[in-house]
mmCIF file of C-alpha atoms in Angstrom:
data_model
loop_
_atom_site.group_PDB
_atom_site.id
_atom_site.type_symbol
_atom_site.label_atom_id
_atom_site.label_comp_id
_atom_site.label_asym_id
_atom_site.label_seq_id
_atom_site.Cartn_x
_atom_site.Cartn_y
_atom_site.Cartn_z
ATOM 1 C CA UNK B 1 -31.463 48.472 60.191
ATOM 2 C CA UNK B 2 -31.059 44.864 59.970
ATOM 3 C CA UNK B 3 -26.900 45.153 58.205
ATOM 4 C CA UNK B 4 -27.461 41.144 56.936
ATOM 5 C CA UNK B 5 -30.115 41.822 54.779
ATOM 6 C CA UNK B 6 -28.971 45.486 53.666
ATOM 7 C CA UNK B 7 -26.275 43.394 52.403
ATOM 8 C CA UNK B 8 -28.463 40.609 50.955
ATOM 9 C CA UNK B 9 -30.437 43.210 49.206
ATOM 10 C CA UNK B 10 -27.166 44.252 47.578
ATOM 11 C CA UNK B 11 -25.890 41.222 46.746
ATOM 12 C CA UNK B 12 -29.523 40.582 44.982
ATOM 13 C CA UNK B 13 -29.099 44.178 42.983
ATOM 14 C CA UNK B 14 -25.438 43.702 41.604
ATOM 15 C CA UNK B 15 -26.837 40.240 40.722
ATOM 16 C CA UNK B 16 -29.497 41.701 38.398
ATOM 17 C CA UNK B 17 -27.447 44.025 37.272
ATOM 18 C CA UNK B 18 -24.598 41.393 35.955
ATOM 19 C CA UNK B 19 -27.824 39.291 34.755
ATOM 20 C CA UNK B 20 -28.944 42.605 32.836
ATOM 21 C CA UNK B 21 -25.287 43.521 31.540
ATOM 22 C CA UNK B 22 -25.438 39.654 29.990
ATOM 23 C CA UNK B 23 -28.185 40.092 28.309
ATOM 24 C CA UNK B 24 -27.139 43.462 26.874
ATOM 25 C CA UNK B 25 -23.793 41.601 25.867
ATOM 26 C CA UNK B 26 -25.367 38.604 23.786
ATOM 27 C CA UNK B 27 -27.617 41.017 21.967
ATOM 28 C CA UNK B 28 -24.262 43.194 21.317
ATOM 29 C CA UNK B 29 -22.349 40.079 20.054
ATOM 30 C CA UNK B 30 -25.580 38.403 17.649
ATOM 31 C CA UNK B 31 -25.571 41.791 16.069
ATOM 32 C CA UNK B 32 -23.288 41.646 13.805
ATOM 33 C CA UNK B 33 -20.600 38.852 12.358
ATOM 34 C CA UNK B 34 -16.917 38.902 14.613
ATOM 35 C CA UNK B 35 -16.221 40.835 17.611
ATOM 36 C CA UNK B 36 -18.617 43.369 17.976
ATOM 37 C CA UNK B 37 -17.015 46.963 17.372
ATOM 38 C CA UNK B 38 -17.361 47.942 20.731
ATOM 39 C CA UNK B 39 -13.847 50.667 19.524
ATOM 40 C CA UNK B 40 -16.878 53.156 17.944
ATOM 41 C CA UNK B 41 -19.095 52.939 20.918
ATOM 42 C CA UNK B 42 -19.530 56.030 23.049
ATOM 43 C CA UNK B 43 -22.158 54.464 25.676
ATOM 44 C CA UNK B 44 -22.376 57.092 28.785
ATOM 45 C CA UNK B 45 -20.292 55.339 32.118
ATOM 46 C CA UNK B 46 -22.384 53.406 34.383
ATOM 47 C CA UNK B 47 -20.002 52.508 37.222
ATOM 48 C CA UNK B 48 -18.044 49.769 38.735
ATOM 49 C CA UNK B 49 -19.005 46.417 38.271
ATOM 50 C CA UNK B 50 -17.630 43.884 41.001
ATOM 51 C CA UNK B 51 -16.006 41.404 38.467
ATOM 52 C CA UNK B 52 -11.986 40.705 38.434
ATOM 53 C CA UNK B 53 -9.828 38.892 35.717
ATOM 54 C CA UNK B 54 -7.259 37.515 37.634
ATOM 55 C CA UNK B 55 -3.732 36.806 36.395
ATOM 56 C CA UNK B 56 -4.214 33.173 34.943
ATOM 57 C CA UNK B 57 -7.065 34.492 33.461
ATOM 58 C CA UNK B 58 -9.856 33.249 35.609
ATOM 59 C CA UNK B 59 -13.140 35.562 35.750
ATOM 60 C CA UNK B 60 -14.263 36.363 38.956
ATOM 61 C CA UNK B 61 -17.934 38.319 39.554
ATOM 62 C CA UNK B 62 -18.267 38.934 43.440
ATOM 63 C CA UNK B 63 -15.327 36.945 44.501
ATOM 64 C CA UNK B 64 -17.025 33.707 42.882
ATOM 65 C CA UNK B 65 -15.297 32.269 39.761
ATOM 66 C CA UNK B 66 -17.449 32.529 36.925
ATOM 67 C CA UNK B 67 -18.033 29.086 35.880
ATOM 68 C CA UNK B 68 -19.820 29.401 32.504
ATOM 69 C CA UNK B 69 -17.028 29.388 30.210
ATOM 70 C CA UNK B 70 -20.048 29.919 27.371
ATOM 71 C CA UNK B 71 -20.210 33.573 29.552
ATOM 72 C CA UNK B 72 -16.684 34.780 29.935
ATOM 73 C CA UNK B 73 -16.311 34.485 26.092
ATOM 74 C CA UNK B 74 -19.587 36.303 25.906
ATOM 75 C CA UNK B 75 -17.976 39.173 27.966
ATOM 76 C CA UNK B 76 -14.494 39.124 26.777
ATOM 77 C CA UNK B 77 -16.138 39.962 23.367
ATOM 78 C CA UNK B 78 -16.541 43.357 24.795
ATOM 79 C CA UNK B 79 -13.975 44.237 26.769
ATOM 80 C CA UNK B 80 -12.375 47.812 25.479
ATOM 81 C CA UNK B 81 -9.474 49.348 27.120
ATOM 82 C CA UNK B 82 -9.303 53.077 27.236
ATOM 83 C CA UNK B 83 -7.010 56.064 27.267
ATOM 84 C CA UNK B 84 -6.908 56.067 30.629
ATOM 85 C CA UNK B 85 -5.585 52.499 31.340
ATOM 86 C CA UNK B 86 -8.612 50.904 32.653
ATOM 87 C CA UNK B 87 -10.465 48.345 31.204
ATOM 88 C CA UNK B 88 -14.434 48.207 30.945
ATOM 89 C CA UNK B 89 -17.482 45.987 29.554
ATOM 90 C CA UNK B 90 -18.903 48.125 26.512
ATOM 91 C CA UNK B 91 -22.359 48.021 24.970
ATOM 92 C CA UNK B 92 -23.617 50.260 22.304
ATOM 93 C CA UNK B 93 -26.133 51.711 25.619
ATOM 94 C CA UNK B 94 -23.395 51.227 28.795
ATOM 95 C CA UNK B 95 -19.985 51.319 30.198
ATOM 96 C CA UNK B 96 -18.878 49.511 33.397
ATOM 97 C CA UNK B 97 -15.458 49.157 34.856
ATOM 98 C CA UNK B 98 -13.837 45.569 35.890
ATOM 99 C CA UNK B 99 -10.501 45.107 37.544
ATOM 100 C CA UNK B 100 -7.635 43.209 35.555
ATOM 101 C CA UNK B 101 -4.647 41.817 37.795
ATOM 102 C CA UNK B 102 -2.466 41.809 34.863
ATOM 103 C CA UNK B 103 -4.010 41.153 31.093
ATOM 104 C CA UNK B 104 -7.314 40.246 30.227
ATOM 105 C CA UNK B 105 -6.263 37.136 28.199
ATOM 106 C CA UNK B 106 -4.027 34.580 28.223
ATOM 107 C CA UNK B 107 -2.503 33.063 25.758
ATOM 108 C CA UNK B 108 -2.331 28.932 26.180
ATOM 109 C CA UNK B 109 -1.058 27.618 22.575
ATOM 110 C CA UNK B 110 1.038 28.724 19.900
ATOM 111 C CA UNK B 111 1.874 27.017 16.671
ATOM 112 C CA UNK B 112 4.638 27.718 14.428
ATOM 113 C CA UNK B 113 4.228 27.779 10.601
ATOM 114 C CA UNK B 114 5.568 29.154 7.695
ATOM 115 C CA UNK B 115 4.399 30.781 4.790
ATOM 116 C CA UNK B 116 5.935 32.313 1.465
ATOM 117 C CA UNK B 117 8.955 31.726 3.366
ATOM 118 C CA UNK B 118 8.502 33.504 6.703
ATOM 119 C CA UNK B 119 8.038 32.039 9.882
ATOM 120 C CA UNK B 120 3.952 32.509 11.151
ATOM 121 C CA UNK B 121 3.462 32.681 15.264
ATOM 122 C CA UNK B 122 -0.647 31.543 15.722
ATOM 123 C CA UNK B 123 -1.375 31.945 19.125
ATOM 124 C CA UNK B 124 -4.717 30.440 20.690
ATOM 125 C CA UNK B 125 -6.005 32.564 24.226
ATOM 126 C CA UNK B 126 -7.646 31.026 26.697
ATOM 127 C CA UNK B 127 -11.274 32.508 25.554
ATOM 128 C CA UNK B 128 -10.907 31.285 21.968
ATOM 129 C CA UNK B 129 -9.249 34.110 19.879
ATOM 130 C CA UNK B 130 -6.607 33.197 17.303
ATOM 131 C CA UNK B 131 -3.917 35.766 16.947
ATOM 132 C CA UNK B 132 -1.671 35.684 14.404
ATOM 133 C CA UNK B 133 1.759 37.589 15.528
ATOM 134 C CA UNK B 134 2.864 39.994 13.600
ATOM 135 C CA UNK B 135 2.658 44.375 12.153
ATOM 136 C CA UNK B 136 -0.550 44.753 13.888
ATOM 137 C CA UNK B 137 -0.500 42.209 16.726
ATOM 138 C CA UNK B 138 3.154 42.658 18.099
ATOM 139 C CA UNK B 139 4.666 40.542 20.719
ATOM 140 C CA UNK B 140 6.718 42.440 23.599
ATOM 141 C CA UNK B 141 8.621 41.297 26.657
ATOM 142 C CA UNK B 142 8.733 42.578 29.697
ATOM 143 C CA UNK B 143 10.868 41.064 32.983
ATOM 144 C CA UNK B 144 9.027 40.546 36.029
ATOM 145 C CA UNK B 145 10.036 42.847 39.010
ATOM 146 C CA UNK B 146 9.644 39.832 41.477
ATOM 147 C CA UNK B 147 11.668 37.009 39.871
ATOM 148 C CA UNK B 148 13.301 38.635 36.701
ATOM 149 C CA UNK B 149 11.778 36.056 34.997
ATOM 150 C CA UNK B 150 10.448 36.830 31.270
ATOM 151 C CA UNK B 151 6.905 37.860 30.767
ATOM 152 C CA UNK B 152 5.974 37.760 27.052
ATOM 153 C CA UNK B 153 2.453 39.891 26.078
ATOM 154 C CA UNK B 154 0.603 39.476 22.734
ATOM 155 C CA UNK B 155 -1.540 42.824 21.364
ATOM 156 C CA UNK B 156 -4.600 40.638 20.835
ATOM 157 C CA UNK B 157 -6.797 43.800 19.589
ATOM 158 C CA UNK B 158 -7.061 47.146 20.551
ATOM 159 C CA UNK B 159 -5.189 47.765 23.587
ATOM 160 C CA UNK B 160 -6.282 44.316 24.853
ATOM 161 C CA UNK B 161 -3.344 41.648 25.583
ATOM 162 C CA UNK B 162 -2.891 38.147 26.341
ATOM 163 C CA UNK B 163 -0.215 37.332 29.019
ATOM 164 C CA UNK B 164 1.796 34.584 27.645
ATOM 165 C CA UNK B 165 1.425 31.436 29.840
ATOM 166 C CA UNK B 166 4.598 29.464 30.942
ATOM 167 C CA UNK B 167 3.922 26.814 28.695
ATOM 168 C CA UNK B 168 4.179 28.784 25.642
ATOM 169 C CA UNK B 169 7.053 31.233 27.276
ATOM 170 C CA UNK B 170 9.668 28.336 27.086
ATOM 171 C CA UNK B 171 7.906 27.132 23.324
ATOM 172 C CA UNK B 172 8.886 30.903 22.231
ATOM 173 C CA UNK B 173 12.180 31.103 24.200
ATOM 174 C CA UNK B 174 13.006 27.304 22.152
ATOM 175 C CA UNK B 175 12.001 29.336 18.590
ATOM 176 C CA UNK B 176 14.381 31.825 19.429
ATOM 177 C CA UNK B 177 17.812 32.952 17.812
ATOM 178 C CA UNK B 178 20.452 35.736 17.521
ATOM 179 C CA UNK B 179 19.873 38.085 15.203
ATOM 180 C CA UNK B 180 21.621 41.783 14.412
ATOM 181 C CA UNK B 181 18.844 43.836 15.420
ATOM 182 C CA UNK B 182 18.311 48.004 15.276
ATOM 183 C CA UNK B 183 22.635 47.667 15.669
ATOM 184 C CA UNK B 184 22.497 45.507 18.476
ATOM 185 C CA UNK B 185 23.082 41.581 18.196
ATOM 186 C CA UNK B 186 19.718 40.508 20.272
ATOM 187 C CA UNK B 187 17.832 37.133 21.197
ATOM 188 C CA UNK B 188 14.775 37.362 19.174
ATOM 189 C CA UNK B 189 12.179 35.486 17.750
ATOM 190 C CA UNK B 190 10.141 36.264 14.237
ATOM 191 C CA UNK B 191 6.933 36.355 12.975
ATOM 192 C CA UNK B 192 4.828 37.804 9.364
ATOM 193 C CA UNK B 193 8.105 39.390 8.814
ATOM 194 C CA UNK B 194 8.979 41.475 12.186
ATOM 195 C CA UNK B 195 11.366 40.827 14.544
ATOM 196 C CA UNK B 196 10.476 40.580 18.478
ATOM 197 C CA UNK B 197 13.439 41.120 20.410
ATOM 198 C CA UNK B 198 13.147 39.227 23.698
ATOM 199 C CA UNK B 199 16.433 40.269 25.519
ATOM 200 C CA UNK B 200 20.072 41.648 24.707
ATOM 201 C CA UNK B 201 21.943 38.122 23.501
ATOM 202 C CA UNK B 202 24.829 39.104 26.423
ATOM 203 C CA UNK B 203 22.075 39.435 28.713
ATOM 204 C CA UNK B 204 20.974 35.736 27.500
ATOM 205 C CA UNK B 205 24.516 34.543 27.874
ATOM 206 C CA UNK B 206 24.407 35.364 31.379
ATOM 207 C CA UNK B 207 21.050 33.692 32.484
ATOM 208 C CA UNK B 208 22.650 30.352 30.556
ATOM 209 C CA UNK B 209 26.090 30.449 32.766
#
């Protein structure tokens, strides 16, 4: 068997396939206004599809970045993460697994408002949602294992999140203040009401000496 164009042939059928699963995704997303509601599809599981979202959010489909940013907006329309912590392209007829490095989104802007006298957190992700934080879109913030440095995640929808880039990181850290939270006095920052505790304000102390 001639192993370089096994391969080839390979290549050509995942190829089709991602070219079929696009196709599948645009009629999904003309369907119907929004975000499709790919949360009350039960498609049957089709496999593994070799396509990665990387940590700064770059989409990669056999270890090529996706250049069409027209097409990763297409499939990050349908994205679902499940029960079982993976993450998968849904249409109302399949299911196929992708890898995610970290989150599936990042988010890139934020602006700070107010209104009726709260403070309002909009965030902007790299594939074009705008996320208001708040009750159904919490913030949370983890510390990396690595570094210790803060990682800051925004519930974009379902179980989907947006890693917080840098940029925004220090915009949130500079909204910040001390505030008496759950009977601990914590570094915080606020938005539609809720309070999103970053770190303990000792702890905060500490990385500022």
């Amino acid at each position: 068997m001639d192993i370089t164009t096994d391969k080839s042939k390979q290549a050509a059928t995942k190829a089709v396939d991602a070219a079929g699963l696009e196709a599948l995704v645009a009629r999904a997303a003309r369907a119907g206004k929004g975000a499709p509601p790919v949360e009350k599809w039960n498609p049957p599981f089709c496999g593994d599809l070799d396509m990665e979202i990387r940590q700064d959010g770059t989409w990669f489909y056999l270890g090529t970045p996706i250049g069409r940013p027209a097409l990763v907006q297409l499939f990050s329309t349908v994205l679902r993460k499940d029960e079982d912590g993976r993450t998968y392209l849904v249409t109302p007829v399949e299911k196929v697994g992708i890898r995610v490095e970290d989150a599936p989104f990042v988010a890139v802007e934020v602006n700070a408002s107010a209104r009726d006298g709260e403070r309002v957190l909009t965030f902007r992700t790299n594939v074009g949602d705008v996320v208001e934080a708040g009750p159904s879109n919490p913030l949370r913030f983890a510390i990396e294992d690595d570094t210790g440095g803060l990682k800051p995640y925004l519930l974009v929808r379902g179980r989907l999140e947006a890693l917080v880039n840098r940029a925004v990181t220090y915009e949130l850290v500079e909204l910040g203040e001390e505030i008496e939270h759950e009977g601990r006095r914590m570094f915080a920052v606020r938005s539609n009401g809720v309070v999103f505790p970053i770190m303990p304000a000792d702890r905060l102390g500490e990385l500022s000496a």
